[in-house]
PDB file of C-alpha atoms in Angstrom:
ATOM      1  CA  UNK A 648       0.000   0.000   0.000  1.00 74.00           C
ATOM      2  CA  UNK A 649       1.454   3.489  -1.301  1.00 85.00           C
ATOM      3  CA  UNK A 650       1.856   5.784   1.664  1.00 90.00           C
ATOM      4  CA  UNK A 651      -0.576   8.778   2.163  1.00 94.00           C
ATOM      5  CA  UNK A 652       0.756  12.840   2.249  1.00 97.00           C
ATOM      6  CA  UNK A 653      -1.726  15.287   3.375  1.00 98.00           C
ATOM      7  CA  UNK A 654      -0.857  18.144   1.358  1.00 98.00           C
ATOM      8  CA  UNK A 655      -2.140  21.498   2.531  1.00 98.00           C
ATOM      9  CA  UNK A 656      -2.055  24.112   0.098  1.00 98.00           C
ATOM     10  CA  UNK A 657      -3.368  27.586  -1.192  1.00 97.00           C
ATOM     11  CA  UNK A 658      -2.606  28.927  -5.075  1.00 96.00           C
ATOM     12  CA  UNK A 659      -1.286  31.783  -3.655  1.00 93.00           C
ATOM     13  CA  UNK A 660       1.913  30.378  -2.829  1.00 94.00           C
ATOM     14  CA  UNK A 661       4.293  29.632  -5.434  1.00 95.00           C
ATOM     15  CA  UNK A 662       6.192  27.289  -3.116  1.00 95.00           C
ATOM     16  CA  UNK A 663       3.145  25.395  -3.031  1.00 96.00           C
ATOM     17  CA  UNK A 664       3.206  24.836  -6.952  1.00 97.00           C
ATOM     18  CA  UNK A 665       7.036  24.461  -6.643  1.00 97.00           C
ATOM     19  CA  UNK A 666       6.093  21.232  -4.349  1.00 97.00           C
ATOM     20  CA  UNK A 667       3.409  20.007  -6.164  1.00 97.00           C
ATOM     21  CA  UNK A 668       5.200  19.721  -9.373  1.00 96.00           C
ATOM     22  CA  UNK A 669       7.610  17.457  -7.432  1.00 96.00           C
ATOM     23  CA  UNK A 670       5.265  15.579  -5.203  1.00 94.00           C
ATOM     24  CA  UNK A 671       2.699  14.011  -7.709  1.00 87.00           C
ATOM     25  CA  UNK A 672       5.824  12.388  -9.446  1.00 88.00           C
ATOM     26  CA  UNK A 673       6.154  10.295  -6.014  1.00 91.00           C
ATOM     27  CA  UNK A 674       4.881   6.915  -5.830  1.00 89.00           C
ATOM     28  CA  UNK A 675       2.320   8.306  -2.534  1.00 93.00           C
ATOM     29  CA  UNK A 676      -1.298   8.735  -2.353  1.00 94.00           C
ATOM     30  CA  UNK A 677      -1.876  12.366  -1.516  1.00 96.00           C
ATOM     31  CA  UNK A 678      -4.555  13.898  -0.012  1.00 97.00           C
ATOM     32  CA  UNK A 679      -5.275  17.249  -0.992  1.00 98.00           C
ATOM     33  CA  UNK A 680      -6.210  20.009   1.638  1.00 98.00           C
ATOM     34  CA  UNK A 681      -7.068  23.064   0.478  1.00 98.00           C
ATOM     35  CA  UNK A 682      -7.037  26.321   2.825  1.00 98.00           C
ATOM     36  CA  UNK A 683      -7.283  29.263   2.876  1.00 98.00           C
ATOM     37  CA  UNK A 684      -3.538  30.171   3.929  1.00 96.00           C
ATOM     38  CA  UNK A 685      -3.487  33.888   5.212  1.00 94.00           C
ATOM     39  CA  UNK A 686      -6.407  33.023   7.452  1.00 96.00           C
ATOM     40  CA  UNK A 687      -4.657  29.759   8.500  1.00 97.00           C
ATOM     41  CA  UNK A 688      -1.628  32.326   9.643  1.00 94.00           C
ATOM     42  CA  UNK A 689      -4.236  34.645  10.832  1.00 94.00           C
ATOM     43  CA  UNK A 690      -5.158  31.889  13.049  1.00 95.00           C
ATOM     44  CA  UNK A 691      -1.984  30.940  14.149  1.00 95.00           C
ATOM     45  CA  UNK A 692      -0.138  34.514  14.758  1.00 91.00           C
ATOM     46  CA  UNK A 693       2.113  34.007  11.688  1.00 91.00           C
ATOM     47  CA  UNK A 694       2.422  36.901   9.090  1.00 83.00           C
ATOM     48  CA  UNK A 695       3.320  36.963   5.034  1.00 79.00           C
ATOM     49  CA  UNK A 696       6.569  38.453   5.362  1.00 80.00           C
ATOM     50  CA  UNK A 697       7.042  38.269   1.162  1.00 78.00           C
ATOM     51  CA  UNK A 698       4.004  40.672   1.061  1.00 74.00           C
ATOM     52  CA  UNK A 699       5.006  42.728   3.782  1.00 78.00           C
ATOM     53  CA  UNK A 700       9.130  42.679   2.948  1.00 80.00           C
ATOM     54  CA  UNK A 701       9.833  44.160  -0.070  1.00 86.00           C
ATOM     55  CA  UNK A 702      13.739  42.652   0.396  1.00 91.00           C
ATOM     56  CA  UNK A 703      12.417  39.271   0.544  1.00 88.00           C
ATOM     57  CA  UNK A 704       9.948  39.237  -1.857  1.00 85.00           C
ATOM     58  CA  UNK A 705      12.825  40.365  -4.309  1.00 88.00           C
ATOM     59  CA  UNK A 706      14.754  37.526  -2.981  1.00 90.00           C
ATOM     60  CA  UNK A 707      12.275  35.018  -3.116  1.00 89.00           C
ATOM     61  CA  UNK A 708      11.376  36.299  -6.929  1.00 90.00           C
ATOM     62  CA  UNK A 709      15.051  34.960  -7.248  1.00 93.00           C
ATOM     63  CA  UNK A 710      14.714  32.090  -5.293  1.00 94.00           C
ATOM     64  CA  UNK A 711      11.793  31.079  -7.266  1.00 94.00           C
ATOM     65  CA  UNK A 712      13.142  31.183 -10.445  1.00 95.00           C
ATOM     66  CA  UNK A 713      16.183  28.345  -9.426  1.00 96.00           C
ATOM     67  CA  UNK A 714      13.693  26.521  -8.113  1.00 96.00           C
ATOM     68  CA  UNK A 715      11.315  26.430 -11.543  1.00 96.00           C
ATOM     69  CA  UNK A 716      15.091  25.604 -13.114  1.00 97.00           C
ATOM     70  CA  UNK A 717      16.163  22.927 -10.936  1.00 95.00           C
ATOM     71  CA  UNK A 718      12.573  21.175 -11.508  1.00 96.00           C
ATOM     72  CA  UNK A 719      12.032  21.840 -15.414  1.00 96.00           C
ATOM     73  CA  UNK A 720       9.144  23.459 -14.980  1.00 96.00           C
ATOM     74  CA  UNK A 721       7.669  26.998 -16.258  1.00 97.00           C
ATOM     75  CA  UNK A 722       7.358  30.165 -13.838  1.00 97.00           C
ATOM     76  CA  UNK A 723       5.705  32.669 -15.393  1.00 96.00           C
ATOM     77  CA  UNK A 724       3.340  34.108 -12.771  1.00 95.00           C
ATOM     78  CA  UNK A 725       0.017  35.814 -13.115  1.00 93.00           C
ATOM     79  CA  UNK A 726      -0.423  38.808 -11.298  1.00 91.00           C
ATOM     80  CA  UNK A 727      -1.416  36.635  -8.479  1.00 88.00           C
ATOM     81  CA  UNK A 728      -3.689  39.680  -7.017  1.00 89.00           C
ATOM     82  CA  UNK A 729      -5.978  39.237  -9.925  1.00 93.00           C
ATOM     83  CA  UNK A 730      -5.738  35.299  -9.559  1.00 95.00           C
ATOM     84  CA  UNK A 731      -9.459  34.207  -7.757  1.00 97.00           C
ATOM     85  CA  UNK A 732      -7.791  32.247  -5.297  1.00 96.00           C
ATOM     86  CA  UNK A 733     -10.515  31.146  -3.303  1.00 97.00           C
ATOM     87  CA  UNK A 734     -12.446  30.283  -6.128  1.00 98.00           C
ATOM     88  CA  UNK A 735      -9.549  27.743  -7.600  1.00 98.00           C
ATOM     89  CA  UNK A 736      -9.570  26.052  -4.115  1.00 98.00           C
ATOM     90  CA  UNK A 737     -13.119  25.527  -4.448  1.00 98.00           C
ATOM     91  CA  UNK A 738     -12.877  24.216  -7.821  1.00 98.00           C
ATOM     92  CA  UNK A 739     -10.470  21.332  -5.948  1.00 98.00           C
ATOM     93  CA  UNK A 740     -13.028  20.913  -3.396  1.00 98.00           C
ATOM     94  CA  UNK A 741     -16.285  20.915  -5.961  1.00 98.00           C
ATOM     95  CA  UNK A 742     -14.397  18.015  -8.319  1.00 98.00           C
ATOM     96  CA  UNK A 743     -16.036  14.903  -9.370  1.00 96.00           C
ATOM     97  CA  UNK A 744     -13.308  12.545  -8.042  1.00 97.00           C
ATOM     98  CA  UNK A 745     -10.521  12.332  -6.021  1.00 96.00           C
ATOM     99  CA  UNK A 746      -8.500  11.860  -9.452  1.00 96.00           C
ATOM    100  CA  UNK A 747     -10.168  14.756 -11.039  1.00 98.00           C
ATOM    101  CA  UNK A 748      -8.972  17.048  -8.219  1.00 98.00           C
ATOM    102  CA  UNK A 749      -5.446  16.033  -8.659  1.00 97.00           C
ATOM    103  CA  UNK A 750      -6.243  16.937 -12.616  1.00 97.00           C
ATOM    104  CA  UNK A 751      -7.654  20.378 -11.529  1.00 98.00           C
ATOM    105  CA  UNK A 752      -4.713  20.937  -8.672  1.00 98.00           C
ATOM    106  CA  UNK A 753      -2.159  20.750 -11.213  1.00 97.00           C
ATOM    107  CA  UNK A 754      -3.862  22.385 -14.360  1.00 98.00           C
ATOM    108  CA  UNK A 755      -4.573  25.433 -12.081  1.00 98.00           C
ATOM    109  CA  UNK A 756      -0.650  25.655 -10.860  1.00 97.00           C
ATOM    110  CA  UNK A 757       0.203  25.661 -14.305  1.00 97.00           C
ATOM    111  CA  UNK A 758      -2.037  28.254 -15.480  1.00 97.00           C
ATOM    112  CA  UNK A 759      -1.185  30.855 -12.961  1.00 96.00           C
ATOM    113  CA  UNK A 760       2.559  30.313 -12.231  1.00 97.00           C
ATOM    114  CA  UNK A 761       3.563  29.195 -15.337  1.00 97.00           C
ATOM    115  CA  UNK A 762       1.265  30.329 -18.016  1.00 97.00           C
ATOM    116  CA  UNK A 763       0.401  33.665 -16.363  1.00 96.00           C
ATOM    117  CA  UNK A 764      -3.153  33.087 -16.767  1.00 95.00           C
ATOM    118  CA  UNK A 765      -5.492  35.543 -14.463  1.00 88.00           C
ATOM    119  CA  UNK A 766      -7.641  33.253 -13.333  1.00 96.00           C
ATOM    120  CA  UNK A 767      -9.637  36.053 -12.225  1.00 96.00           C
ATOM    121  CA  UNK A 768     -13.453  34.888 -12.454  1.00 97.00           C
ATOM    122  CA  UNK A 769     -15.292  31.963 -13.021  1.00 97.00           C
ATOM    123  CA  UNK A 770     -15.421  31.167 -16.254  1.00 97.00           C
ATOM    124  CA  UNK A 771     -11.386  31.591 -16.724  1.00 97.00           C
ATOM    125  CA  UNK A 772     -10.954  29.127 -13.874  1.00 98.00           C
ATOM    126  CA  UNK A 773     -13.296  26.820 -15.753  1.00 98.00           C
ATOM    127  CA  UNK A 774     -11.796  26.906 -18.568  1.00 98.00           C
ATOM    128  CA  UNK A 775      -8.889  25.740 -17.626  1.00 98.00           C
ATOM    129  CA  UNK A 776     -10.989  22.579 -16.002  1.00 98.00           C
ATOM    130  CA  UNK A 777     -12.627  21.931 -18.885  1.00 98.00           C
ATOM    131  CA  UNK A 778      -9.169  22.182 -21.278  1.00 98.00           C
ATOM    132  CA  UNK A 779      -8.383  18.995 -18.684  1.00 97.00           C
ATOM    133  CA  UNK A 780     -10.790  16.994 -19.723  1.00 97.00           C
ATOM    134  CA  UNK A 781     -12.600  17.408 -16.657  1.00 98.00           C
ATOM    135  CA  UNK A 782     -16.373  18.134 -16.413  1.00 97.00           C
ATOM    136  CA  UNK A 783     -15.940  21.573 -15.802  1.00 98.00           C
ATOM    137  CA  UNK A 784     -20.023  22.284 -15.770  1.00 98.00           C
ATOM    138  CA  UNK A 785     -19.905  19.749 -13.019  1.00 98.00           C
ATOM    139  CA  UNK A 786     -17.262  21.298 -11.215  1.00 98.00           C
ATOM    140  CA  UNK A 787     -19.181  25.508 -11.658  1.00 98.00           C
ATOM    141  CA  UNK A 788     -22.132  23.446 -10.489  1.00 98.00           C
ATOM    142  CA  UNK A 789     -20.605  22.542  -7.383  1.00 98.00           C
ATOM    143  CA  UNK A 790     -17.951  25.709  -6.381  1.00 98.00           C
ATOM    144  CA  UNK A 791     -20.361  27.910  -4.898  1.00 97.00           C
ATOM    145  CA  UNK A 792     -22.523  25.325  -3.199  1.00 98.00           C
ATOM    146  CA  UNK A 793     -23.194  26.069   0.792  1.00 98.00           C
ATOM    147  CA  UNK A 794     -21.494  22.590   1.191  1.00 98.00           C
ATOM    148  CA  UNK A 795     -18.016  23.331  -0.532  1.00 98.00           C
ATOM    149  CA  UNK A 796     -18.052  26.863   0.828  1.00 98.00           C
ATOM    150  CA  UNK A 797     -18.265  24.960   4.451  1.00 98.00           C
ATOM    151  CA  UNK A 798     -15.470  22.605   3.082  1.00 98.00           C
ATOM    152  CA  UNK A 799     -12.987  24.901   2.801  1.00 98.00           C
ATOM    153  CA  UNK A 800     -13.623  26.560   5.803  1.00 98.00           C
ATOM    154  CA  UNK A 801     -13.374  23.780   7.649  1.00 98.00           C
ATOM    155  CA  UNK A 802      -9.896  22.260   5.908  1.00 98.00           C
ATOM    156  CA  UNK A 803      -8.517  25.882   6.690  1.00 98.00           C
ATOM    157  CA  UNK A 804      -9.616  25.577  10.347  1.00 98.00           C
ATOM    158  CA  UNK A 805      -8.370  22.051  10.438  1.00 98.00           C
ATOM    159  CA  UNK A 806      -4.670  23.056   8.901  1.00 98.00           C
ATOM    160  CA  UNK A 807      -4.367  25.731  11.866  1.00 98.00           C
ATOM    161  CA  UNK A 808      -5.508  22.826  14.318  1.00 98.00           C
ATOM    162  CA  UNK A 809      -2.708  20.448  13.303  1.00 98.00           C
ATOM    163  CA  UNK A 810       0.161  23.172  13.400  1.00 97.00           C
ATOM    164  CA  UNK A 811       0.316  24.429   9.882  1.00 97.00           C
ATOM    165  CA  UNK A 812       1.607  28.159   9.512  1.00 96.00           C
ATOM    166  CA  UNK A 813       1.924  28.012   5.807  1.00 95.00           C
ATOM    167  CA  UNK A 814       1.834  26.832   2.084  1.00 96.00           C
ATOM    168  CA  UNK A 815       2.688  24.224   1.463  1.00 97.00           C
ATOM    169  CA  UNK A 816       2.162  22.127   4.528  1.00 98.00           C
ATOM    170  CA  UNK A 817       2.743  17.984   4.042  1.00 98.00           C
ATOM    171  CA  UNK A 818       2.196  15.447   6.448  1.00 97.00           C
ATOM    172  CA  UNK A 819       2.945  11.923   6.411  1.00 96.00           C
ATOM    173  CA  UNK A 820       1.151  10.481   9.885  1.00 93.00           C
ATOM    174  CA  UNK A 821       1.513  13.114  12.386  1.00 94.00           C
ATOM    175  CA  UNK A 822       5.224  14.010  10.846  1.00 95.00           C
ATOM    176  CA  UNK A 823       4.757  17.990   9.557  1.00 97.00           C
ATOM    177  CA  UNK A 824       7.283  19.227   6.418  1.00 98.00           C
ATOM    178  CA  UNK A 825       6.565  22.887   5.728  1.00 97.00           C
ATOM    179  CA  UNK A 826       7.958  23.990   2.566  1.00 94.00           C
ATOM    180  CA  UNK A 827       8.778  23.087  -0.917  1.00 94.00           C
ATOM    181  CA  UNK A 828      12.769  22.931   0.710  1.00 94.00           C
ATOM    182  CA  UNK A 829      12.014  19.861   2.827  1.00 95.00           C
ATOM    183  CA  UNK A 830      10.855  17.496   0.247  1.00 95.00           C
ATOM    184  CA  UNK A 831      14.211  15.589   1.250  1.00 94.00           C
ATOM    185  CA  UNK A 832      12.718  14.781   4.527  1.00 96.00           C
ATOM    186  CA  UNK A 833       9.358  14.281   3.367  1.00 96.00           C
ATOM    187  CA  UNK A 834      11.285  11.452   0.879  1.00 94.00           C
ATOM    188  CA  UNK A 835      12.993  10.352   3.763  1.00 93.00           C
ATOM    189  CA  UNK A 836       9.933  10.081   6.126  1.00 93.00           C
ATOM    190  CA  UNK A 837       8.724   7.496   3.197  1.00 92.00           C
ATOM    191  CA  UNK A 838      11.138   5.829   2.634  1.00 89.00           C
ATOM    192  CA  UNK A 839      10.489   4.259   6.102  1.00 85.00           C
ATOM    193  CA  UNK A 840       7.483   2.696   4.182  1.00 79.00           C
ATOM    194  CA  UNK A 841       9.114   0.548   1.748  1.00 70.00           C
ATOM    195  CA  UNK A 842      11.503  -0.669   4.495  1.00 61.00           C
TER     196      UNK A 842
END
């Protein structure tokens, strides 16, 4: 049986997309949690320092773009205070299948960090779905539904419950990896698994 990561994650963060590019290429079953993450560090006391740090965002601007190198894939961010992010996590949340969300998860990374598409409404966000493959009428159906609303708010309350302070959050079990930079431990952790 593959082992299971609970990834927590918000668009927002292009760490988060830096991970995900990487962890869907592991042989795990993961569990996507999406949250709301400036309300998680609301929660929690943290604070965005890249928004509020014009020396680190510059850095991590930097930072970013080794990254993208290192793992072959494109960064070419949308201006991410256009991007709907709430509405993309609901998207997650409103998919057909488990599989389906993956689909969506990784469509939506690509669109707005590396294809510096707005994402700014609706209809862009499902059209992205729906270039998937994806039934993305399904999907518009479901993202502003009562019941996915409530969804969200409740994987964003349970992320600040278990600890998290930011995007992207993995567990394996109980063990917490923050950060795209400890995928190396999170590869460790599972390697316990096949031992």
């Amino acid at each position: 049986m593959r082992p299971t990561v609970d990834f927590y994650f918000d668009f927002r963060s292009p760490y988060s997309y830096m991970a995900y590019s990487q962890l869907w290429r592991m042989d795990v079953e993961i569990n996507l949690k999406p949250m709301l993450v400036l309300k998680v560090m609301e929660q929690v006391g943290n604070v965005p320092t890249t928004l509020i740090c014009s020396v680190k965002a510059r850095y991590a601007r930097t930072d970013l773009g080794r990254w993208a190198k290192r793992y072959g894939i494109p960064l070419n961010p949308a201006d991410m205070k256009a991007v709907d992010g709430e509405g993309c996590l609901r998207a997650v949340l409103a998919a057909p299948s488990a599989a389906d969300a993956a689909t969506i998860t990784e469509a939506l990374y690509r669109a707005c960090w590396g294809e510096a598409k707005a994402l700014s409404n609706k209809d862009e966000i499902l059209a992205v779905i729906a270039a998937t493959g994806v039934d993305a009428a399904a999907v518009g159906a479901r993202m502003d539904t009562p019941e996915v609303i409530a969804a969200l708010e409740s994987t964003t309350n349970e992320a600040a419950e278990r600890g998290v302070f930011g995007s992207p959050t993995m567990f394996v079990g109980e063990q917490m990896f923050f950060g795209n930079d400890r995928l190396d431990f999170l590869r460790e952790e599972l390697a316990r698994f096949t031992e």
